[in-house]
Coordinates of C-alpha atoms in Angstrom, one line a residue:
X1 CA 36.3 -8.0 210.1
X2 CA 39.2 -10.2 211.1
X3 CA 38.9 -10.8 207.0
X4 CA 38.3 -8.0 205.6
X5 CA 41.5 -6.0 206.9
X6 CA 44.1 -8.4 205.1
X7 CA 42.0 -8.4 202.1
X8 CA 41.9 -5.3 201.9
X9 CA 46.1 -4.7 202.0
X10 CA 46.9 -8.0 200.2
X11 CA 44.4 -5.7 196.8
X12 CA 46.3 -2.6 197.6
X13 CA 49.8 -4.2 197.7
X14 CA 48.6 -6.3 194.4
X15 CA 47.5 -3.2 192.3
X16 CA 51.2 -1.7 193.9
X17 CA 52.9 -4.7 192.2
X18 CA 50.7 -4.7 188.9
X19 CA 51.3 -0.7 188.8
X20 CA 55.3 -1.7 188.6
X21 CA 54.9 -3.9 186.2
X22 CA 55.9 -2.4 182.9
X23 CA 53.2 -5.3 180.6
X24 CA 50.3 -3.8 183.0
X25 CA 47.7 -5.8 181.1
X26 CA 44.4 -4.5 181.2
X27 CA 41.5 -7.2 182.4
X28 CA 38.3 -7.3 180.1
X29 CA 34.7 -7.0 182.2
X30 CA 32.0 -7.9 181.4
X31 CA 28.4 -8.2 182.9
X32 CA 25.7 -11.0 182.7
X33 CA 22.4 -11.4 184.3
X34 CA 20.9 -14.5 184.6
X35 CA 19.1 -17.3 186.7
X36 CA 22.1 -19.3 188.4
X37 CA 21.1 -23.2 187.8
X38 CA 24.6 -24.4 189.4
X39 CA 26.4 -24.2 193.1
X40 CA 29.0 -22.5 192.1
X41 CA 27.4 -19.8 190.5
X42 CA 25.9 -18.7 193.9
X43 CA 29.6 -19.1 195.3
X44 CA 31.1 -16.9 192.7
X45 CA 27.7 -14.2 193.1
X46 CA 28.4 -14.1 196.7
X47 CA 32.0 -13.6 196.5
X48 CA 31.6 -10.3 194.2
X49 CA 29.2 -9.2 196.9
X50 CA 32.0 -9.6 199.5
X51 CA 34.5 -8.1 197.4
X52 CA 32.2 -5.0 196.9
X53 CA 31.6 -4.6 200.6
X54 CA 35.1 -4.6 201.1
X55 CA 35.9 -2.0 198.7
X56 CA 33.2 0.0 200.0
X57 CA 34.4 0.1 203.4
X58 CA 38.0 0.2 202.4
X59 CA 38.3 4.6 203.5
X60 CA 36.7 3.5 207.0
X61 CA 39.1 0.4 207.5
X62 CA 42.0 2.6 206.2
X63 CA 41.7 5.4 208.4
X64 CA 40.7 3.4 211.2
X65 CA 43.4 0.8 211.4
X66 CA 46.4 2.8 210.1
X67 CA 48.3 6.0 211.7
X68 CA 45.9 8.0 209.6
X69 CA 43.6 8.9 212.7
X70 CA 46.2 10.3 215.0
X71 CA 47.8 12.0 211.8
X72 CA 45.3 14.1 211.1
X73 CA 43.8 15.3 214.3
X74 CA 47.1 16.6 215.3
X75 CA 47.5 19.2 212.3
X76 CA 43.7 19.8 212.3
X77 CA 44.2 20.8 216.2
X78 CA 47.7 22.9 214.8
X79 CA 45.6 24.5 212.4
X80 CA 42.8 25.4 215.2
X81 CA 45.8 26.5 217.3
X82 CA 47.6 28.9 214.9
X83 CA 43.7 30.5 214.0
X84 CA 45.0 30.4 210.4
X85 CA 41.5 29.9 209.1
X86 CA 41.8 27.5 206.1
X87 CA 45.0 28.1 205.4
X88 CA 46.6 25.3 204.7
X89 CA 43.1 23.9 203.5
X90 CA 42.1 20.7 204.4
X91 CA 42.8 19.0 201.0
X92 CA 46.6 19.6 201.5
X93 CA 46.4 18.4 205.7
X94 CA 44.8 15.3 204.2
X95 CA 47.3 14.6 201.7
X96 CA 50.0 14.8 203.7
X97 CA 48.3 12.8 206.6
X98 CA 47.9 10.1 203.7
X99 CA 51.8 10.4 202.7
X100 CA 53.3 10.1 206.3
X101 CA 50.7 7.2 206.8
X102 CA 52.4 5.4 203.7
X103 CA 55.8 6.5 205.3
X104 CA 54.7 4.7 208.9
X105 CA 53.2 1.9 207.6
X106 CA 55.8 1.1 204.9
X107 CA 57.0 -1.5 207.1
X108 CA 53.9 -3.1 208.4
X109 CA 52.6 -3.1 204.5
X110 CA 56.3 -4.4 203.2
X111 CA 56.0 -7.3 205.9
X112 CA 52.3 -8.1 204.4
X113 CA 53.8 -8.0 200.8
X114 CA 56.5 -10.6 201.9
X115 CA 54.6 -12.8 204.2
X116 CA 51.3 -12.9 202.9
X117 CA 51.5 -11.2 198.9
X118 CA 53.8 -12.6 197.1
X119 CA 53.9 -16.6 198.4
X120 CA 50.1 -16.3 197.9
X121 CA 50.5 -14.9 193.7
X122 CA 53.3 -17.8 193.6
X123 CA 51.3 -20.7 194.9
X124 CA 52.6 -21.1 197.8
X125 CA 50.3 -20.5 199.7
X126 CA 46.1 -20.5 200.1
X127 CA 44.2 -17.5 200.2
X128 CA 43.3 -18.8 203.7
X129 CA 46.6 -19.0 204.7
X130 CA 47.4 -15.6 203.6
X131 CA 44.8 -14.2 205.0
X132 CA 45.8 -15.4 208.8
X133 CA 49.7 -14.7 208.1
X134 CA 48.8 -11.2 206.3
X135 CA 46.9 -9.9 209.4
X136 CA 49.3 -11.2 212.1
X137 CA 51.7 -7.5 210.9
X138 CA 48.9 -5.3 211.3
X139 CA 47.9 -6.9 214.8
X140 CA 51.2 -6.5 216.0
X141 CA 51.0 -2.4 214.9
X142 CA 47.8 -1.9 216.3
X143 CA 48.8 -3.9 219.4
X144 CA 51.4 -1.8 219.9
X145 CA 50.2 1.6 219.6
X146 CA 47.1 0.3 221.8
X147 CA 46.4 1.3 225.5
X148 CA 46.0 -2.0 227.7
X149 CA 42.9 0.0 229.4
X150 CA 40.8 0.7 225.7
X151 CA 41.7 -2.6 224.9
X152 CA 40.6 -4.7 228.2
X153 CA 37.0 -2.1 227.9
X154 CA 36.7 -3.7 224.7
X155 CA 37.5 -7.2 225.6
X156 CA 35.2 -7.3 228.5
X157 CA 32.3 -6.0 226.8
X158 CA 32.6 -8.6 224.1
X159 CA 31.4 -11.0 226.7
X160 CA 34.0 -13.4 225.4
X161 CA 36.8 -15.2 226.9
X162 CA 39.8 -13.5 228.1
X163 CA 42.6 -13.8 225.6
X164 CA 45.9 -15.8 227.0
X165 CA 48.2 -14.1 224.4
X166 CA 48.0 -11.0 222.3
X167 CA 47.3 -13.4 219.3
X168 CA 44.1 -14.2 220.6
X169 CA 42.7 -10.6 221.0
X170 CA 39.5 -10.5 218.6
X171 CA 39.6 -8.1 216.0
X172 CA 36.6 -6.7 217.0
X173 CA 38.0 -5.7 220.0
X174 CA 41.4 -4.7 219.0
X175 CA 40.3 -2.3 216.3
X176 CA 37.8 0.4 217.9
X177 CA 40.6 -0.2 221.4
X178 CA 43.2 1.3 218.4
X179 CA 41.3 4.0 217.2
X180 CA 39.5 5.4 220.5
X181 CA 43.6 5.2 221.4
X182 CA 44.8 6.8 218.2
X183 CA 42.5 9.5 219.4
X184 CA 43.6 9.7 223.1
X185 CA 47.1 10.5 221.4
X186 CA 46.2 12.5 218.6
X187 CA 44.4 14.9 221.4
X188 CA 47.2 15.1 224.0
X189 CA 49.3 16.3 221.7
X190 CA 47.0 18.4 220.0
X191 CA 46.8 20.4 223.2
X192 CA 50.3 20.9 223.6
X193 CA 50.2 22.4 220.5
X194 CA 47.7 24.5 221.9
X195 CA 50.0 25.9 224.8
X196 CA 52.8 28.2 222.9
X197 CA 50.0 30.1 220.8
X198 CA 47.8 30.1 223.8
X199 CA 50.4 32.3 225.3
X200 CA 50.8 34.8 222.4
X201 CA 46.9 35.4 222.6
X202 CA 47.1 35.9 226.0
X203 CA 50.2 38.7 225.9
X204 CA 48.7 40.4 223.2
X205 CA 45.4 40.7 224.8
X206 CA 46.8 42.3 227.9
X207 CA 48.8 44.5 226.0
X208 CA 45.7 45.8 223.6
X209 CA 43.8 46.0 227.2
X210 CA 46.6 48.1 229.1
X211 CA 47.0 50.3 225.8
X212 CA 42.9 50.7 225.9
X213 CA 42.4 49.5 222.3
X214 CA 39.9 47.1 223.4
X215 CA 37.8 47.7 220.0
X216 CA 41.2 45.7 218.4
X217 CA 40.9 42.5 217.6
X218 CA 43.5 40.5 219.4
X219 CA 43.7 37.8 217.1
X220 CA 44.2 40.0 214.4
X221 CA 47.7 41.3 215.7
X222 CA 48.4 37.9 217.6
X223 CA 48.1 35.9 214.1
X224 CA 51.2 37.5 212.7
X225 CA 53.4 37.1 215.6
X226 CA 52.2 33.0 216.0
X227 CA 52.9 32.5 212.3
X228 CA 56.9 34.1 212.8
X229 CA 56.9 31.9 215.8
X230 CA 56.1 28.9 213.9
X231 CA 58.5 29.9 211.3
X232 CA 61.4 30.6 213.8
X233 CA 61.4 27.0 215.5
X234 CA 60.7 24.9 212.1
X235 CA 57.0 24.3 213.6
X236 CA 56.5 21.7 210.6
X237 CA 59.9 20.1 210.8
X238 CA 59.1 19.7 214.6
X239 CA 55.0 18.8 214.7
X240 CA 56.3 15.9 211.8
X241 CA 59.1 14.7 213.6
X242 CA 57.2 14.6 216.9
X243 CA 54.3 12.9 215.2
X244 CA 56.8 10.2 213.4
X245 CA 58.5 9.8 216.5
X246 CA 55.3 9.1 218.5
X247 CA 54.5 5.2 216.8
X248 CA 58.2 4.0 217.8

């Protein structure tokens, strides 16, 4: 894991700096099967293999080490709490979880590029060494966004020793400590989402129930009068701000 993550952004931020480049030259691939007879060939086989496991968990370590999670919990739960159905689908909530990620993490991903990226495609650096200093940014993210409680659960169920700094934190630890946070967060403000509409159901019901039209839906006349809500106080302009506001 604790290699993985960096690998992981230090291919994204190279296929960013290739996509910029206007010479984008396109790599040749090609596939052979055979018996390795030499050392390296077994290094090089089992280096794909890592590569592909990677790439294959790329979504998982993505969402779970990003602001992703708590993005897209919060306007799933608005969604819920307006009782607008599908509407706006999921496909639209998930690309614009994905574009305020990018816009929160621009600076965590930027310090990667510098740091890590860009002395490691000049030769300054090793892969190794870019690996350690490319990680150290998303640490200090996750670190900060983490509550000291999920992380010391984590920490003592390892069975390991207890870290003296923040550095020392195992990734293993400090990841599903972020996430189960992320979650915490993404749910507390979820319900106060819930609150405002909460109270528009409730007047209309007692009004539908004093007026003994108790065969009318309640949500059905309660829907328009949440949506003008919404509209009057900017609800996105508001949920986005609060959200953006939330990692600093």
């Amino acid at each position: 894991m604790k290699r993985m993550l960096p690998v992981l952004v230090l291919l994204m931020l190279a296929c960013t700096a290739l996509a910029q480049d206007k010479a984008l030259p396109i790599p040749k691939l090609s596939v052979e099967v055979g018996k390795a007879t030499k050392p390296e060939d077994v290094a090089v086989t089992l280096q794909i293999l890592f590569i592909m496991t990677v790439l294959s968990l790329a979504p998982a370590i993505l969402i779970m080490t990003t602001a992703f999670t708590r993005i897209v919990v919060v306007l799933h739960f608005l969604r819920q709490a307006m009782g607008t159905q599908q509407i706006p689908p999921s496909q639209v909530l998930i690309g614009l979880s994905l574009f305020l990620t990018f816009f929160v993490m621009a600076p965590t991903w930027t310090r990667v590029n510098e740091e890590a990226l860009q002395p490691y495609l000049t030769h300054q650096m090793t892969l190794q060494a870019a690996v350690d200093k490319g990680v150290v940014p998303m640490r200090e993210f996750m670190m900060r966004q983490t509550r000291e409680e999920d992380l010391a659960m984590f920490v003592k169920l390892a069975n390991g020793n207890k870290p003296q700094t923040r550095a020392d934190v195992p990734l293993q630890a400090l990841i599903p400590a972020y996430a189960i946070s992320e979650l915490r967060i993404g749910f507390q403000i979820g319900f106060m989402l819930f609150i405002p509409f909460l109270v528009i159901d409730m007047v209309i019901s007692s009004i539908l129930l004093s007026m003994g039209m108790m065969m009318l839906p309640p949500v059905l006349i309660s829907l328009p009068f949440k949506i003008l809500l919404f509209i009057l106080v900017d609800g996105w302009h508001l949920v986005v701000q609060s959200l953006l506001d939330s990692f600093h």
